[in-house]
Short mmCIF file of C-alpha atoms in Angstrom, two decimals:
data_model
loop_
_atom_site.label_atom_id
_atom_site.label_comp_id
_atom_site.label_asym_id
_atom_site.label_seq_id
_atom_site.Cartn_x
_atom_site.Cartn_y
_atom_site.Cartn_z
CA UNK Q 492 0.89 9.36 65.06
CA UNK Q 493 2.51 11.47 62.17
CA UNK Q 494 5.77 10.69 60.93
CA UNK Q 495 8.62 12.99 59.32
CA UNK Q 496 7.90 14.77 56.03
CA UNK Q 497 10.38 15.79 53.90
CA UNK Q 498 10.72 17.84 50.74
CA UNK Q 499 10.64 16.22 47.07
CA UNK Q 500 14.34 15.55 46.33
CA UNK Q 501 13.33 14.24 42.21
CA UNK Q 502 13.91 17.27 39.61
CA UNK Q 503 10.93 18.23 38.25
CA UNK Q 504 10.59 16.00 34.76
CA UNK Q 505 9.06 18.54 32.35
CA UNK Q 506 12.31 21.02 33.45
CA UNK Q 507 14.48 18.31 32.43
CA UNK Q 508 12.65 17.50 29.17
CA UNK Q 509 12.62 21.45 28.39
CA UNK Q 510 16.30 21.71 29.35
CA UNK Q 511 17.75 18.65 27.24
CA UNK Q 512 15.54 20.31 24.21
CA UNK Q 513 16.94 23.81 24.82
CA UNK Q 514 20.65 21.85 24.90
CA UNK Q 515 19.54 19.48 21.90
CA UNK Q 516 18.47 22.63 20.19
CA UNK Q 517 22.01 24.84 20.96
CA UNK Q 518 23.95 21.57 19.48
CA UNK Q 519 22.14 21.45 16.63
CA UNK Q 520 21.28 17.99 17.31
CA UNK Q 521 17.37 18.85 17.34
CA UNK Q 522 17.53 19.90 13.93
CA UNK Q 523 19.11 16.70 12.82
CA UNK Q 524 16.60 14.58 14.12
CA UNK Q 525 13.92 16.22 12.34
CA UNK Q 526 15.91 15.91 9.30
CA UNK Q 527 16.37 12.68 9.39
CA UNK Q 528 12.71 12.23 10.51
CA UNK Q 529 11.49 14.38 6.79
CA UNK Q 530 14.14 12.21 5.01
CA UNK Q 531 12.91 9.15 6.06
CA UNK Q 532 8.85 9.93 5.57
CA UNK Q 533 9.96 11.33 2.03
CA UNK Q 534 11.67 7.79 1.55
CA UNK Q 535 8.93 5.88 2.16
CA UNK Q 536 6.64 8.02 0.22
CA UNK Q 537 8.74 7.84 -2.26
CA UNK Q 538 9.42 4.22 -2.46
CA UNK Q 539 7.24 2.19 -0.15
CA UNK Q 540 8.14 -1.06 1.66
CA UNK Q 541 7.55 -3.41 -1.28
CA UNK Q 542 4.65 -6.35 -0.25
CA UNK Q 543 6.07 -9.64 0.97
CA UNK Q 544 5.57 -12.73 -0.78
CA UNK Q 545 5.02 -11.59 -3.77
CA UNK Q 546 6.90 -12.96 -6.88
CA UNK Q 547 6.68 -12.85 -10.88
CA UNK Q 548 3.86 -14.77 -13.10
CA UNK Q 549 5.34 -17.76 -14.37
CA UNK Q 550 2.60 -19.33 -16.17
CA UNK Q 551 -1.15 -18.07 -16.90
CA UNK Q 552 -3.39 -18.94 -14.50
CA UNK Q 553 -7.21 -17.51 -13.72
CA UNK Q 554 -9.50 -17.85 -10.82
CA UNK Q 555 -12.96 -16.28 -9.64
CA UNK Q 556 -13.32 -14.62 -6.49
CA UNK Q 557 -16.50 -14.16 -4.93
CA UNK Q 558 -16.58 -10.48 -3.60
CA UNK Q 559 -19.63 -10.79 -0.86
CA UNK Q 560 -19.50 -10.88 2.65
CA UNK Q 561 -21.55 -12.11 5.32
CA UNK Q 562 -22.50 -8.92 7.54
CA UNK Q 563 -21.54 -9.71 11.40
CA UNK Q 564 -24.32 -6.90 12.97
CA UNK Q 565 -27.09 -5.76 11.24
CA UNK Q 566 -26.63 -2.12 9.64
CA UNK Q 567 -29.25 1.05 10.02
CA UNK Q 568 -29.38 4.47 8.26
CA UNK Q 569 -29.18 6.97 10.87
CA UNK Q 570 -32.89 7.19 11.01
CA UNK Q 571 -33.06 3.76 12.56
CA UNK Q 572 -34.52 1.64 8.71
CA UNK Q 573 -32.49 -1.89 8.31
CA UNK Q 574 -30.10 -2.29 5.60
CA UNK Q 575 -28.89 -5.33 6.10
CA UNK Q 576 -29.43 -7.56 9.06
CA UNK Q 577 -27.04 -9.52 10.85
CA UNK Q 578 -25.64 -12.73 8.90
CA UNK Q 579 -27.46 -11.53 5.45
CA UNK Q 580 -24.76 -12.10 2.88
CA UNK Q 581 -23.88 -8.85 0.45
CA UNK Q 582 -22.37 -8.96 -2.85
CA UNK Q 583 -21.31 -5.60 -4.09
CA UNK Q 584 -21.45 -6.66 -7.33
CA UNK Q 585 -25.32 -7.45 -7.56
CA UNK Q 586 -26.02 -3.99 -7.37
CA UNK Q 587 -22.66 -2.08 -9.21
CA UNK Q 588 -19.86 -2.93 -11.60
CA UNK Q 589 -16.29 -2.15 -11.33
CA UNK Q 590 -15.91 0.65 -13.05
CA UNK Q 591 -12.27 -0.03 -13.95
CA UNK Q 592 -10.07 -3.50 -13.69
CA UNK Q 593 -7.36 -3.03 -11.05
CA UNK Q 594 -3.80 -4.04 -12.33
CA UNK Q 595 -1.40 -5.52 -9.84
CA UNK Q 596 2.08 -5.07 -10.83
CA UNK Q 597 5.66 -4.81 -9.28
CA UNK Q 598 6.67 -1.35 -10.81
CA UNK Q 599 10.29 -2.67 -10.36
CA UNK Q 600 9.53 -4.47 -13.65
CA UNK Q 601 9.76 -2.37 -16.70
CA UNK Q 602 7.52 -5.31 -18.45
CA UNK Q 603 5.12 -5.17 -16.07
CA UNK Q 604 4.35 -1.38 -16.11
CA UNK Q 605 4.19 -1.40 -19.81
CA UNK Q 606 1.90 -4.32 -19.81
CA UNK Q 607 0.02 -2.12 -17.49
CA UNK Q 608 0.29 1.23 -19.62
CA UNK Q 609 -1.21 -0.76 -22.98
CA UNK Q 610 -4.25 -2.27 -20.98
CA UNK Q 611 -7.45 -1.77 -23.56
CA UNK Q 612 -10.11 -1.36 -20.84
CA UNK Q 613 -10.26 1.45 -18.23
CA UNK Q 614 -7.87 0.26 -15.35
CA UNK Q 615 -6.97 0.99 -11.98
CA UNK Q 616 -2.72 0.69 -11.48
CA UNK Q 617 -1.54 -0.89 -8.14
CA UNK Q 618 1.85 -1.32 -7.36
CA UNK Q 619 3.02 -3.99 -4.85
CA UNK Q 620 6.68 -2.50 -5.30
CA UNK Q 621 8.19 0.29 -6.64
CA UNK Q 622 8.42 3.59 -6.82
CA UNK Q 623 4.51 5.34 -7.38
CA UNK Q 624 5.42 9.09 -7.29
CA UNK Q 625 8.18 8.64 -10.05
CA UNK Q 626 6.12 6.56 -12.09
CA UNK Q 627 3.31 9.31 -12.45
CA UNK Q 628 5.91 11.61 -13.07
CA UNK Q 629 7.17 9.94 -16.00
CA UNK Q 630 4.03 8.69 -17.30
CA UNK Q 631 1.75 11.21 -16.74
CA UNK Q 632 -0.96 8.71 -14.94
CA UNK Q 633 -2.18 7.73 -11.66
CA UNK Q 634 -0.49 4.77 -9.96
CA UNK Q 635 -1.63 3.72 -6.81
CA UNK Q 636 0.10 1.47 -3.70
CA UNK Q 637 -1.17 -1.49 -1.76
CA UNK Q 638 0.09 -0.15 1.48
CA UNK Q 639 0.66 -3.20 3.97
CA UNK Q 640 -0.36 -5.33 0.97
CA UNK Q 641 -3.97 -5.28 1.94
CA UNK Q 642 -5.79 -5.27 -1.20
CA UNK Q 643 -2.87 -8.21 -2.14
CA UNK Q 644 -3.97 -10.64 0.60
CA UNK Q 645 -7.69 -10.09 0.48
CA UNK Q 646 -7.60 -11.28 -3.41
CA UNK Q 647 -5.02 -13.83 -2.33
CA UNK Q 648 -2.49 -12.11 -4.98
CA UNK Q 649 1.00 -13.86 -4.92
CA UNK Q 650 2.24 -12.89 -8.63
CA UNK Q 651 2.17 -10.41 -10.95
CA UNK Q 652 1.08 -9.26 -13.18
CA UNK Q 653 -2.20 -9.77 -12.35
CA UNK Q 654 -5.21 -8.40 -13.92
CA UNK Q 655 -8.82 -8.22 -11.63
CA UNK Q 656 -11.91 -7.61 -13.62
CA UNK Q 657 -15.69 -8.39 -13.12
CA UNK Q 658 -17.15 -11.60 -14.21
CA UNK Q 659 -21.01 -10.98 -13.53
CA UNK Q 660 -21.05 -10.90 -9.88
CA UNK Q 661 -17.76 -12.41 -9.19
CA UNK Q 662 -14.67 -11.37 -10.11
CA UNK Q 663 -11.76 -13.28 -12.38
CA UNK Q 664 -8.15 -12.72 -11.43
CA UNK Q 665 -5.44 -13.60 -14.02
CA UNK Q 666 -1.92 -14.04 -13.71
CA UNK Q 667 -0.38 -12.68 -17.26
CA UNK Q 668 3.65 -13.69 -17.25
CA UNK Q 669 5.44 -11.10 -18.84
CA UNK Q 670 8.72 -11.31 -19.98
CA UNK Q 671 11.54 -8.96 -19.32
CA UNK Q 672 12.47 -6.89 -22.30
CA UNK Q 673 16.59 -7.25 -21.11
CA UNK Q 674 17.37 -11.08 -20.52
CA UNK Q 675 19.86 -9.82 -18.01
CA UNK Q 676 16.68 -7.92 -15.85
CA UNK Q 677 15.29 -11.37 -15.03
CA UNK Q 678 15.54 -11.01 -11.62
CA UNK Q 679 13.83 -8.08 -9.46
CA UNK Q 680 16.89 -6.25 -7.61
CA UNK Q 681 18.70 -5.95 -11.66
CA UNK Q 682 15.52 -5.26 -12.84
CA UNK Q 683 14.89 -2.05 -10.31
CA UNK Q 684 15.44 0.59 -12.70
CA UNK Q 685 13.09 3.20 -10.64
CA UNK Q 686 16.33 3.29 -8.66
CA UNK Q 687 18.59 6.23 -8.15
CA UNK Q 688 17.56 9.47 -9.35
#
């Protein structure tokens, strides 16, 4: 037994996408969306979502941190010869050395970045706030981010400054307090003079 058929009443979806884009476009609309889309990417370039939880060095206070890891499947060259087998622990540091100490800091801080700027030994600048791009534009010199505050949590950073540097095959991180140059910049927010442009 066949039943009735009857034509597709729904309008076809891609015609209605293309049509509310050709409208969109006409109104102008389309091209505010994408600027607002290139102003907001340019924002967080330019200042990126600072890293939770982090707060200013009150007191000195050191700690070593034990770099290896315990490898969870065993790892082969392409040509099939075992690196490392599974559960072998690796320390990186047994076979390198850090060629520069990394320098936490909250670029907010004035202090901090100058602390950072008059570091003797070769060092590595990571921001957990702030604003990178300006900073390298005003000093000339690399500054780097912790997006999502990776490199934060896996050396269990909560303050800064905080200076990382190799101790044999471990590595010691400091917390250095710093104090702000303007008693009134204690705080971070009348401190953030990366602000406006």
């Amino acid at each position: 037994m066949r039943g009735a058929t009857w034509p597709v009443a729904e309008p076809d979806l891609l015609a209605q996408i293309e049509a509310r884009l050709i409208e969109m476009e006409s109104s102008g609309a389309l091209a505010r969306l994408e600027d607002e889309a290139r102003e907001r990417a340019r924002r967080r370039l330019e200042e990126p979502d600072p890293v939770p939880g982090i707060a200013p060095a009150t007191e000195e206070r050191s700690r070593l941190f034990d770099p290896a890891i315990t490898v969870a499947r065993e790892i082969r060259t392409p040509g099939g010869v075992l690196i490392a087998a599974a559960g072998t622990r690796v320390n990186p540091l047994e076979r390198m050395t850090l060629a520069r100490d990394l320098l936490f800091v909250d670029g907010r801080r004035e202090a901090e970045i100058a602390w950072a700027l008059a570091h003797a030994r070769p060092g590595k600048i990571v921001l957990l706030a702030g604003r990178p791009l300006k900073l390298m534009r005003r000093h000339g010199r690399a500054f780097f981010f912790d997006q999502g505050g990776r490199l934060a949590a896996r050396f269990g950073i909560a303050a800064t400054p905080s200076l990382v540097a190799q101790a044999g095959t471990r590595l010691r991180i400091t917390e250095v307090p710093i104090e702000d140059r303007d008693p009134g910049s204690g705080d971070r927010d009348s401190a953030n003079t990366e602000g406006k442009d």
